[in-house]
Short mmCIF file of C-alpha atoms in Angstrom, two decimals:
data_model
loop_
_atom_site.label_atom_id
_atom_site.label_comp_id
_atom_site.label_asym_id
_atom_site.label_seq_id
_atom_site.Cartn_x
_atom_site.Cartn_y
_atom_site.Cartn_z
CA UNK Q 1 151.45 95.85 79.99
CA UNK Q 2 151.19 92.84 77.48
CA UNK Q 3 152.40 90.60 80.09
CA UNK Q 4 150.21 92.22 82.73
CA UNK Q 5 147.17 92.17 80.53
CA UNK Q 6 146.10 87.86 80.79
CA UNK Q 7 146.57 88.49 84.35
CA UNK Q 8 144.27 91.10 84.36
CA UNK Q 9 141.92 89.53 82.16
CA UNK Q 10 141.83 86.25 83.90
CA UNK Q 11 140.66 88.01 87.41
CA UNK Q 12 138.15 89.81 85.64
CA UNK Q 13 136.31 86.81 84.39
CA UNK Q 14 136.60 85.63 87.90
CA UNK Q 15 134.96 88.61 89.60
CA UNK Q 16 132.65 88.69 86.57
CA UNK Q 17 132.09 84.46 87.48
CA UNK Q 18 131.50 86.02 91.28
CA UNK Q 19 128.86 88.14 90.28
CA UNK Q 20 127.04 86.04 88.93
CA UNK Q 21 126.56 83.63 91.50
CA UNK Q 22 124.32 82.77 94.52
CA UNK Q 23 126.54 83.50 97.10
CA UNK Q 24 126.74 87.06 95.66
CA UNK Q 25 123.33 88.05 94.87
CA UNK Q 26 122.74 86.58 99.06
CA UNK Q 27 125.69 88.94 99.43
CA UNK Q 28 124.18 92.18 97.65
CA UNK Q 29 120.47 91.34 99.08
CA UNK Q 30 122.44 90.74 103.00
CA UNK Q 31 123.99 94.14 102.87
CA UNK Q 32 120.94 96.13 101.45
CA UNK Q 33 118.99 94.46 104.71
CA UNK Q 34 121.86 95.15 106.94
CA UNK Q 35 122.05 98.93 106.13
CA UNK Q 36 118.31 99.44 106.44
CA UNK Q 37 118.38 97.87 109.95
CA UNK Q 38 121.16 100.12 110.73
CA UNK Q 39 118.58 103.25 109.43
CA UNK Q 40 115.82 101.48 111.29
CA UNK Q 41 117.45 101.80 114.96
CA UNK Q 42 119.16 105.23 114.32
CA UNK Q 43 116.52 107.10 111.88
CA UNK Q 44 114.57 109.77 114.23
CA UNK Q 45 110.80 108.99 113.59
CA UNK Q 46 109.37 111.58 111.58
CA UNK Q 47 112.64 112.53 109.51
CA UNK Q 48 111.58 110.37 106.45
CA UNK Q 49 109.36 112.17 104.06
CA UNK Q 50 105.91 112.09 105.28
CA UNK Q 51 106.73 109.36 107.77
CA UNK Q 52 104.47 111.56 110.75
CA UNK Q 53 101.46 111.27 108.53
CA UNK Q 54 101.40 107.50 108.13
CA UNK Q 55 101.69 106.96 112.00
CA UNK Q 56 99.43 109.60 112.99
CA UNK Q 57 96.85 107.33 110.29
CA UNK Q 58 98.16 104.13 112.24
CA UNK Q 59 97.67 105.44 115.38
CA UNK Q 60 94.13 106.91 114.82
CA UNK Q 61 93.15 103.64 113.29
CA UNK Q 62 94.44 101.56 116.27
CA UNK Q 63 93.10 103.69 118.73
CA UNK Q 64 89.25 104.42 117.36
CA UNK Q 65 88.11 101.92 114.93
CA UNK Q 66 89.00 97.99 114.43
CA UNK Q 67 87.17 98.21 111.21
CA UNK Q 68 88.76 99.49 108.15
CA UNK Q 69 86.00 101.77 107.77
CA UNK Q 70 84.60 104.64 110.01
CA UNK Q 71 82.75 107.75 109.46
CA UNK Q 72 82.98 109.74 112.78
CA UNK Q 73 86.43 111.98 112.93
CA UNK Q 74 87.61 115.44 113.61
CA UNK Q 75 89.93 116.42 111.13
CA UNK Q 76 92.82 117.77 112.77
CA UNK Q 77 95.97 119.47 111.76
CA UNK Q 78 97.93 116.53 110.66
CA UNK Q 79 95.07 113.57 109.60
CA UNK Q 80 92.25 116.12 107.71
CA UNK Q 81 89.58 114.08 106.66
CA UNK Q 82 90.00 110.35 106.76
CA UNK Q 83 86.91 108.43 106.57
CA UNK Q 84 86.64 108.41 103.13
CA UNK Q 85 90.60 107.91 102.03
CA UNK Q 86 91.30 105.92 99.08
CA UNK Q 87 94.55 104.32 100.13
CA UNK Q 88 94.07 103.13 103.25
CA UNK Q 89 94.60 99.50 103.05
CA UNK Q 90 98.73 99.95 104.44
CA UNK Q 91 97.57 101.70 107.52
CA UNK Q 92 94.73 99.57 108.40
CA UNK Q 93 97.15 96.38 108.10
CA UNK Q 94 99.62 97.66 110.61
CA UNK Q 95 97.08 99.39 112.93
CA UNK Q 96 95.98 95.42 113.38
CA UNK Q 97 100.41 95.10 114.32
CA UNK Q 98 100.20 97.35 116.68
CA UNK Q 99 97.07 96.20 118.03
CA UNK Q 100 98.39 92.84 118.73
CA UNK Q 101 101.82 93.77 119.60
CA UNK Q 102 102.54 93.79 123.50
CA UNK Q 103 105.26 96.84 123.75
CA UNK Q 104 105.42 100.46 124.11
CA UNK Q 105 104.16 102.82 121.65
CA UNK Q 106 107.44 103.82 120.51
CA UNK Q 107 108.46 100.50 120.26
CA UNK Q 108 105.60 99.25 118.27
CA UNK Q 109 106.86 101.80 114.94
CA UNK Q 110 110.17 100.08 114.91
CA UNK Q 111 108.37 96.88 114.57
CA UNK Q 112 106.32 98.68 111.51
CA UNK Q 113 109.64 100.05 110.14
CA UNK Q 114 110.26 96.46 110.34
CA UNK Q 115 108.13 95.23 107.54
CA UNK Q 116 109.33 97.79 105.53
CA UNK Q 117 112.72 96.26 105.19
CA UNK Q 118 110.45 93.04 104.60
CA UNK Q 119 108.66 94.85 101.86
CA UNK Q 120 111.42 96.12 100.12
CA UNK Q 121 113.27 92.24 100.16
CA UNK Q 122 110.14 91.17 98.52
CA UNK Q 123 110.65 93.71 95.77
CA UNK Q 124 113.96 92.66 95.20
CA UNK Q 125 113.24 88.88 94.75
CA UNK Q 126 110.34 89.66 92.50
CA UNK Q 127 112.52 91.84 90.10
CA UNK Q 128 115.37 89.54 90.32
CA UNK Q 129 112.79 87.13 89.13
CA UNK Q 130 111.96 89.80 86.23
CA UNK Q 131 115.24 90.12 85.31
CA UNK Q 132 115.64 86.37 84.77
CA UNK Q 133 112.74 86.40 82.50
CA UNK Q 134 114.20 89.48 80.69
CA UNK Q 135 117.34 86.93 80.23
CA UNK Q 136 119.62 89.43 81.82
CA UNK Q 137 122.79 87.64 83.05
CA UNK Q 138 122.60 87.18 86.89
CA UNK Q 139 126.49 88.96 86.69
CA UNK Q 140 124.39 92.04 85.71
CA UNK Q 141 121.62 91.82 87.84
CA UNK Q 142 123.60 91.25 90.91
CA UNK Q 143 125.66 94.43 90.19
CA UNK Q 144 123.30 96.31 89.29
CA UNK Q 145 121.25 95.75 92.66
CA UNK Q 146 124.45 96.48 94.60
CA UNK Q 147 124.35 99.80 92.76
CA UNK Q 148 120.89 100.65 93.02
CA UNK Q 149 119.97 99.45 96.80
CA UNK Q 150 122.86 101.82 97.65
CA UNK Q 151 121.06 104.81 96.41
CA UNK Q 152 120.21 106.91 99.70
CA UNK Q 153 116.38 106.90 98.85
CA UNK Q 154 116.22 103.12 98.50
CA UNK Q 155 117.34 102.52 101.84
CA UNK Q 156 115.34 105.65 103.22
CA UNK Q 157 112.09 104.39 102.23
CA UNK Q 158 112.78 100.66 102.91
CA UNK Q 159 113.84 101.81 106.64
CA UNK Q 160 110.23 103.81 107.61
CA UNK Q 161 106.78 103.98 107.92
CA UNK Q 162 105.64 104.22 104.60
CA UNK Q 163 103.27 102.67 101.57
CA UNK Q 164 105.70 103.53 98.78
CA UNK Q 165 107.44 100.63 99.24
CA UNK Q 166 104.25 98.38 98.84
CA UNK Q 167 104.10 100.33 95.11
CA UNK Q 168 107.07 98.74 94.30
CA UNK Q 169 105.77 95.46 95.13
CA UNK Q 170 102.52 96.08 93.64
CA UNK Q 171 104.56 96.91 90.35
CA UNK Q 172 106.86 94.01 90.32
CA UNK Q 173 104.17 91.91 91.16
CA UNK Q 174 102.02 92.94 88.31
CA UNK Q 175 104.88 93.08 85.46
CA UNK Q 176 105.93 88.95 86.67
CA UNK Q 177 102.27 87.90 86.48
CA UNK Q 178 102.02 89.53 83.30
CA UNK Q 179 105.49 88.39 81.50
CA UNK Q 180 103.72 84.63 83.04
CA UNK Q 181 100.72 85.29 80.98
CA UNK Q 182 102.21 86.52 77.43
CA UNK Q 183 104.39 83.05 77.70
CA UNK Q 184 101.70 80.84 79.17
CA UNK Q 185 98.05 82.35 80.13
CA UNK Q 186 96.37 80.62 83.16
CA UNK Q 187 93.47 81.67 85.16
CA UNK Q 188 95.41 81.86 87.87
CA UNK Q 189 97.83 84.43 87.22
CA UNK Q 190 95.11 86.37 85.38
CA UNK Q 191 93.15 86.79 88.43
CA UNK Q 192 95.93 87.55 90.66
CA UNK Q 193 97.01 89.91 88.46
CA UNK Q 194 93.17 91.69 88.96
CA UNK Q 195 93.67 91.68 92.23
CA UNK Q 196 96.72 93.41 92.48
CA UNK Q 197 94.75 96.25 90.08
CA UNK Q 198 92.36 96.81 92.42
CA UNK Q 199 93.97 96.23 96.13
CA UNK Q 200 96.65 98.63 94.48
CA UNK Q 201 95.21 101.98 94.92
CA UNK Q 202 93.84 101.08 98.44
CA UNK Q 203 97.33 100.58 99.56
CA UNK Q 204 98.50 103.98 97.76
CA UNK Q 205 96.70 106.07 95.30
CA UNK Q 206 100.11 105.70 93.16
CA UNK Q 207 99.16 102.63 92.15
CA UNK Q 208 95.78 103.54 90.22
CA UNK Q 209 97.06 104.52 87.19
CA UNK Q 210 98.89 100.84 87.23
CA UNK Q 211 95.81 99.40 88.04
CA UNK Q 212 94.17 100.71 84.83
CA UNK Q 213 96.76 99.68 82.54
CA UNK Q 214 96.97 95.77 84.18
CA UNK Q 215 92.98 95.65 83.70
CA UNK Q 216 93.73 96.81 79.98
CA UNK Q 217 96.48 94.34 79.37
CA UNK Q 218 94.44 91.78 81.32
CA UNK Q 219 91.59 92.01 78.96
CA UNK Q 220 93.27 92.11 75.81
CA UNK Q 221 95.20 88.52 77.55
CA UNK Q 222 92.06 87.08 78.00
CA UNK Q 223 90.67 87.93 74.46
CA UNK Q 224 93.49 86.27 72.99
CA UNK Q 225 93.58 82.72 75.10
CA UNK Q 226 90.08 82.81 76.07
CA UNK Q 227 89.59 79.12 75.80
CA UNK Q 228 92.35 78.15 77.88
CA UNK Q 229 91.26 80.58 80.24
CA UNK Q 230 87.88 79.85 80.86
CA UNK Q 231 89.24 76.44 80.40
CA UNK Q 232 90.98 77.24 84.29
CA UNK Q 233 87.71 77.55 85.47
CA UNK Q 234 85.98 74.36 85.30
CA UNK Q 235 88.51 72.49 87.29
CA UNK Q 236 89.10 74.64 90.08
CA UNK Q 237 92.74 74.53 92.24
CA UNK Q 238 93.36 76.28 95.14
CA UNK Q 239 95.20 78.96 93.46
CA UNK Q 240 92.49 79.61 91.23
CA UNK Q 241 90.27 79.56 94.44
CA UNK Q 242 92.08 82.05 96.53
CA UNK Q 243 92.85 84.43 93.92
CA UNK Q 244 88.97 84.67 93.00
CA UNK Q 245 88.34 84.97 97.03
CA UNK Q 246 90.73 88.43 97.17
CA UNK Q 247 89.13 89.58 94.28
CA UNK Q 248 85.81 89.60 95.19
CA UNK Q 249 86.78 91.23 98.66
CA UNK Q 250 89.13 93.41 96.68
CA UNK Q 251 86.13 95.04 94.15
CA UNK Q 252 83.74 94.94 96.93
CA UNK Q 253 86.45 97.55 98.89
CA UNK Q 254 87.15 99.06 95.79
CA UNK Q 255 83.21 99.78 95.29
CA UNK Q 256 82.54 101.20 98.89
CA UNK Q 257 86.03 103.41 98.71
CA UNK Q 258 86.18 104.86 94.68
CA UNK Q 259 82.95 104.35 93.49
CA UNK Q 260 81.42 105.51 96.94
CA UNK Q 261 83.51 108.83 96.83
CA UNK Q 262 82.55 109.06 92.41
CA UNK Q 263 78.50 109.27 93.36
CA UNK Q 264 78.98 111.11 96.66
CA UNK Q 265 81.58 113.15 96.23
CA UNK Q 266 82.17 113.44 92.07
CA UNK Q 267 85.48 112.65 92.95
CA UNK Q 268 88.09 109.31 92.65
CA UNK Q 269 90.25 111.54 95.62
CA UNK Q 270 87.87 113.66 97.76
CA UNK Q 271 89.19 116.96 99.43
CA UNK Q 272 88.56 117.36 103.00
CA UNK Q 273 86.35 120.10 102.15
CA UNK Q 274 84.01 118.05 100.22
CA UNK Q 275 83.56 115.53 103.27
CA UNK Q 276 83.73 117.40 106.32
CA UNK Q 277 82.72 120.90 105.21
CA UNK Q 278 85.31 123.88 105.07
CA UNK Q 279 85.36 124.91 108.38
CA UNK Q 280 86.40 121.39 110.54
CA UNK Q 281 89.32 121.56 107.80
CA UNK Q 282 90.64 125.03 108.32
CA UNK Q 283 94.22 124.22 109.98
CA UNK Q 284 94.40 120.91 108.12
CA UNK Q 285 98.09 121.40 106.24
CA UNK Q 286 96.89 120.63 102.86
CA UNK Q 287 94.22 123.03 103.19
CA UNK Q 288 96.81 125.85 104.78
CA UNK Q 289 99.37 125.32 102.05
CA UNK Q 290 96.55 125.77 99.51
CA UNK Q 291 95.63 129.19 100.89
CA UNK Q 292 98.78 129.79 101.26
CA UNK Q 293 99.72 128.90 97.25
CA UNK Q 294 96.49 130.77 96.58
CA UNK Q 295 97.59 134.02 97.90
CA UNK Q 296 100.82 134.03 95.82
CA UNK Q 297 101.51 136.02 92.32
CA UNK Q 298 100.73 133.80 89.52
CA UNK Q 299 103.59 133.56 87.38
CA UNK Q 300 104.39 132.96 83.77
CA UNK Q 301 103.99 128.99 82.83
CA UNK Q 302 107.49 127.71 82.00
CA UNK Q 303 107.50 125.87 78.21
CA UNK Q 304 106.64 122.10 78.43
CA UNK Q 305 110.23 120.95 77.22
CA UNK Q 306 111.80 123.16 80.45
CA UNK Q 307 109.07 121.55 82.99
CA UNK Q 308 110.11 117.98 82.00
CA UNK Q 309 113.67 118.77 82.33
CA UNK Q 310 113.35 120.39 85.85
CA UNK Q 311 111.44 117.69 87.08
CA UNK Q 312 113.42 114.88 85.98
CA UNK Q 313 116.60 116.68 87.47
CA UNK Q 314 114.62 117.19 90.36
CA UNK Q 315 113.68 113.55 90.80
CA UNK Q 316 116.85 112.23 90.44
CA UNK Q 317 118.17 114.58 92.39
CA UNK Q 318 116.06 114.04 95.24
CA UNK Q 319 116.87 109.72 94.88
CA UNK Q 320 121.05 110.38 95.26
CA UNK Q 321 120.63 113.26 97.59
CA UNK Q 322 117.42 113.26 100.36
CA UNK Q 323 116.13 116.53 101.51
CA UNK Q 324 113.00 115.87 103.41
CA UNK Q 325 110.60 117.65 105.28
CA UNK Q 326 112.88 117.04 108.16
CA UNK Q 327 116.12 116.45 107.34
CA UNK Q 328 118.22 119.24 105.02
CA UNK Q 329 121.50 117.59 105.37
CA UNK Q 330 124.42 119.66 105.80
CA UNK Q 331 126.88 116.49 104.32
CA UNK Q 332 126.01 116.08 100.84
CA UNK Q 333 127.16 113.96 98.19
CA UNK Q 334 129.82 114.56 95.97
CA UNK Q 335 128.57 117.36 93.46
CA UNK Q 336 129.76 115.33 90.45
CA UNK Q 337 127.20 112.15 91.48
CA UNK Q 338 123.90 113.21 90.29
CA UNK Q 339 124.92 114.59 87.07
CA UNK Q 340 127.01 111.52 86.44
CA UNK Q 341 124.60 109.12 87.35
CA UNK Q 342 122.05 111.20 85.83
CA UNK Q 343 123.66 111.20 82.15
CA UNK Q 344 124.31 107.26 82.58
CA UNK Q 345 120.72 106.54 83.25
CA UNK Q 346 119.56 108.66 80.13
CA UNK Q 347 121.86 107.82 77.64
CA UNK Q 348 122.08 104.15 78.49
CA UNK Q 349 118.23 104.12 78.36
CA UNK Q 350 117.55 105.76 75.20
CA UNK Q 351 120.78 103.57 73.42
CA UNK Q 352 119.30 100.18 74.62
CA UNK Q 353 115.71 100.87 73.76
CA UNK Q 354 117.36 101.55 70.55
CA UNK Q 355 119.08 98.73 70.61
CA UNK Q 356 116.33 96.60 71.34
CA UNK Q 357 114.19 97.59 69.00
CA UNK Q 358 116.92 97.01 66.46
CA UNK Q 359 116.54 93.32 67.64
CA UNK Q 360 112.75 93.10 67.88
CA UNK Q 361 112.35 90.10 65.12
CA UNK Q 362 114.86 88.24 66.24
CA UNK Q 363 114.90 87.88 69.88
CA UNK Q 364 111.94 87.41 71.99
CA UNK Q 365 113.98 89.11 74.87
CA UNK Q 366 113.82 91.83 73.77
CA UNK Q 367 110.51 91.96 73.23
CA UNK Q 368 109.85 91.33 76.90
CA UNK Q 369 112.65 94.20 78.18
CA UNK Q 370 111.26 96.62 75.44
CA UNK Q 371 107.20 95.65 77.38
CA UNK Q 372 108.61 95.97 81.07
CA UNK Q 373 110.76 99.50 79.97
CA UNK Q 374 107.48 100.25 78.27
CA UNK Q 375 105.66 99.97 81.40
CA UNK Q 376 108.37 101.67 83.81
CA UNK Q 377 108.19 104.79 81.41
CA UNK Q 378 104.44 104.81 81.89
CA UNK Q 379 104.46 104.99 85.49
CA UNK Q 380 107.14 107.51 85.24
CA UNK Q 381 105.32 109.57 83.07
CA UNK Q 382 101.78 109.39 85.16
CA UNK Q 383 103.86 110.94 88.06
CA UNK Q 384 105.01 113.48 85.60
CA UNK Q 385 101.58 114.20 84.78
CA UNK Q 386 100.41 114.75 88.50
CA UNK Q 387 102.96 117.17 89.02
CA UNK Q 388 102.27 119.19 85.92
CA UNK Q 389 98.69 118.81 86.97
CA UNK Q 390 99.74 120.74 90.59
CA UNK Q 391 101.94 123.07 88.68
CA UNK Q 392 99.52 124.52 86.46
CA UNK Q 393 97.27 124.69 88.93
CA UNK Q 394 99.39 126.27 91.71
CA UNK Q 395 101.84 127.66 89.26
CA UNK Q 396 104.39 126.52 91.81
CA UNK Q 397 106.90 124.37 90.70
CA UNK Q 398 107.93 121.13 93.00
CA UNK Q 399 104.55 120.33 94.93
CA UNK Q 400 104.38 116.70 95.26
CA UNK Q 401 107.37 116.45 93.65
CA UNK Q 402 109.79 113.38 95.50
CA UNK Q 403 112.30 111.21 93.22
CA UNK Q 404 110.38 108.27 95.79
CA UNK Q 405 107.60 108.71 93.88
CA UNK Q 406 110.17 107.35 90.69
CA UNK Q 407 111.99 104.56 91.96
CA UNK Q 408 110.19 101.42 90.99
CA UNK Q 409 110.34 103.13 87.31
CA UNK Q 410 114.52 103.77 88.50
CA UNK Q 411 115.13 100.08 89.70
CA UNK Q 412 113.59 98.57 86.55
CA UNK Q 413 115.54 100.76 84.18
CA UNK Q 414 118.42 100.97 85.88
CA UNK Q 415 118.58 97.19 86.11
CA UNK Q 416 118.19 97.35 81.96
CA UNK Q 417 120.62 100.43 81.54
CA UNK Q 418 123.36 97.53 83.65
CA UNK Q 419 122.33 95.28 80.76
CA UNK Q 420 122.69 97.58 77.84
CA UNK Q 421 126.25 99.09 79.35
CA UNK Q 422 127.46 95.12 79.39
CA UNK Q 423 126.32 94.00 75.81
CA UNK Q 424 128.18 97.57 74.70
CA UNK Q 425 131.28 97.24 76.41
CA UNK Q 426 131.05 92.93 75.78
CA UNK Q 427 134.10 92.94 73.24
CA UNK Q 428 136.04 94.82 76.78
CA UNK Q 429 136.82 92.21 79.23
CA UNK Q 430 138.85 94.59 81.24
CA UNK Q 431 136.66 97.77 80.87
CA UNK Q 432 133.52 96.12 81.49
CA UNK Q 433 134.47 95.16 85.66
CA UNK Q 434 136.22 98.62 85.71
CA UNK Q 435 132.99 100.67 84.67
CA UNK Q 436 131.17 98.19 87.27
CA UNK Q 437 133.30 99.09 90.42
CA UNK Q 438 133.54 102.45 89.20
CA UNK Q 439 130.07 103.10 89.26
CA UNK Q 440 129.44 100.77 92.45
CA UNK Q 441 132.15 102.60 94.74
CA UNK Q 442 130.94 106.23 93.55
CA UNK Q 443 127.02 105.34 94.98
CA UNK Q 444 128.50 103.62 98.23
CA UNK Q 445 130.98 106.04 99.02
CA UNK Q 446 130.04 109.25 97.20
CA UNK Q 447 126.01 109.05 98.51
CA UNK Q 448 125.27 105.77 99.87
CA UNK Q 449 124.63 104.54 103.88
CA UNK Q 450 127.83 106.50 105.02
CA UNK Q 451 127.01 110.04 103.91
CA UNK Q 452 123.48 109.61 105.46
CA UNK Q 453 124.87 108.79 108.59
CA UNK Q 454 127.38 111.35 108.92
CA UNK Q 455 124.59 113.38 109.08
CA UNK Q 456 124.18 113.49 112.84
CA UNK Q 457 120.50 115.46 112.26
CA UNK Q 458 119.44 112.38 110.64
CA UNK Q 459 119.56 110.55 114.24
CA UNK Q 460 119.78 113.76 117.05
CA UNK Q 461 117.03 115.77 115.48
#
């Protein structure tokens, strides 16, 4: 074993050398597209969760109104009301793709799918771009993305018709420009970091409680420089220029949309009651299932401490093993995944914010990874908060409840928990690669691409 061990050693810094280079981040980021075109050409439409609902949106959009705004619709079964929707932005954008696109119908929706996988590349490169900043080694980064595009609901989401993958963006986006602006404030990133607060709810309501914290942190930023940043102003580039353009456009839509449905309707989110009256929006599904919740025994409230557990399991659950609307797999993943992965992502999260902290005078690193963890926990928690909202409304736990709704929150910290298990197992040369592949191979073949497609339902119906 002592003679094995240099040999051992000296392959592990190479694959650890690998890692870390160009060739294998292009690597990670070729496969994660590869596998979502795969899901793109095979996925039945309407098996991702609510994929039917943003098409039927599309559809109605590209078939009755050219304008993003319109105030004459019959709510029906799937749509409700949608003249007065707050995110809207997504569908309105690719009911102008399928406008100008010249094939079929069906045809069109795999060109929407599409910019999905487009979206979700962009949210790659911008956290890669993060984790630079955070001064995470690119050996770490790199692995960690080959771990983390493997989970089932990362390729899921980045394969269909859907907005959540536009939250991640929004997200990334907002964290870079703001790590730009604690090192070096400019006008520039200031106002494109207002825009993406207020374009970010039109795309999906998700996003507004991110949009309120990037206004905060954009005001106290501008308090702090605000010579240098008024300073921007007088000599005007074209970044500067633009920027102030979308935002103008972007708080005039935000007016019309939230403060139009605040003084009409008292309301940020306005039911389809309140717009169309009850009657039109009788067999609407949201207003069925509420009925239907209505009519159902009210049971005790669980404790606080038990809620958050549930729904953390829940979420995570939900990211390593999909069961949508329509598609409760019968091929699942290995039953020893989720709680694996599960007790990884906690422990390694709570020991480097620990860890960090520890470090807090003496490395401005970890200021910024103990900011952008900051940040992911807040958008974990507002989720959190919606579905506690729902359940002590409903008293019906799991409404609304989809580890989706998690994952920009799951990248980011899983991306730090890859950084926290390599400065802990440093001193290991050989453990360190072993733990990697480990934990790589388990995702890929315990959960990844190949158990969703052994699900024939998945592409039969």
């Amino acid at each position: 074993m002592n003679k094995l061990q240099p040999t051992l050693t000296r392959k592990a810094d190479r694959l650890r050398k690998f890692m870390g280079s160009r060739r294998a981040r292009q690597l990670v980021l070729a496969l994660f597209v590869a596998q979502c075109l795969v899901l793109v050409f095979s996925v039945r439409f309407g098996t991702p969760p609510d994929e039917n609902n943003h098409i039927d949106f599309i559809t109605f959009y590209a078939n009755h109104s050219l304008s993003p705004w319109f105030s004459h619709q019959k709510p029906t079964s799937h749509l409700g009301d949608k003249t007065r929707e707050v995110d809207y932005l997504y569908h309105y954008s690719m009911s102008l793709v399928y406008r100008v696109t010249p094939l079929s119908a069906h045809n069109k929706f795999y060109l929407i799918r599409l910019f999905s996988v487009g979206f979700g590349l962009l949210a790659l490169l911008i956290l890669i771009k993060i984790c630079r900043r955070m001064n995470l080694p690119d050996s770490v980064t790199n692995t960690g993305l080959l771990a983390l595009t493997n989970l089932p609901m990362v390729l899921f989401m980045c394969a269909a018709v859907n907005n959540d993958v536009l939250v991640w963006v929004g997200i990334f986006l907002g964290i870079l420009l703001l790590m730009r602006l604690w090192e070096k404030p400019t006008t520039a990133d200031l106002l494109w970091l207002l825009d993406v607060a207020v374009l970010g709810g039109l795309v999906k309501r998700d996003l507004l409680p991110m949009g309120v914290l990037f206004v905060v942190l954009a005001i106290v930023i501008f308090f702090k420089q605000p010579t240098s940043l008024l300073k921007g102003l007088r000599k005007i580039g074209n970044g500067v220029a633009i920027a102030a353009i979308v935002l103008i456009v972007g708080l005039g839509l935000f007016a019309e949309r939230v403060g139009g449905n605040i003084i009409r309707y008292h309301a940020v989110i306005p039911s389809c009651e309140q717009v169309q009256g009850v009657k039109p929006c009788y067999n609407f599904w949201s207003s069925a299932r509420a009925r239907s919740l209505a009519r159902q025994p009210k049971k005790p409230l669980m404790p606080l401490p038990t809620f958050v557990a549930r729904w953390y399991w829940n979420s995570v659950t939900n990211i390593v093993d999909i069961q949508a609307q329509f598609w409760r797999h019968a091929v699942r993943p290995a039953p020893w995944l989720t709680p694996m992965l599960s007790a990884v992502f906690l422990s390694a999260t709570g020991a480097g914010l620990v860890y960090d902290a520890s470090r807090w005078r003496r490395d401005h690193s970890a200021h910024l990874r103990l900011y952008v963890a900051a940040i992911a926990l807040y958008y974990m928690a507002s989720q959190m908060l919606v579905n506690l909202g729902n359940y002590m409304h409903y008293r019906v736990f799991g409404i609304a409840l989809n580890g989706r709704y998690v994952i920009p929150s799951v990248l980011i910290l899983g991306l730090l928990d890859g950084y926290y298990i390599y400065k802990l197992l440093s001193g290991r040369k050989l453990l360190m690669p072993v733990a990697a592949i480990i934990l790589v191979l388990a995702i890929i073949l315990g959960s990844g691409l190949l158990m969703m497609l052994r699900n024939t339902q998945l592409y039969t119906g």
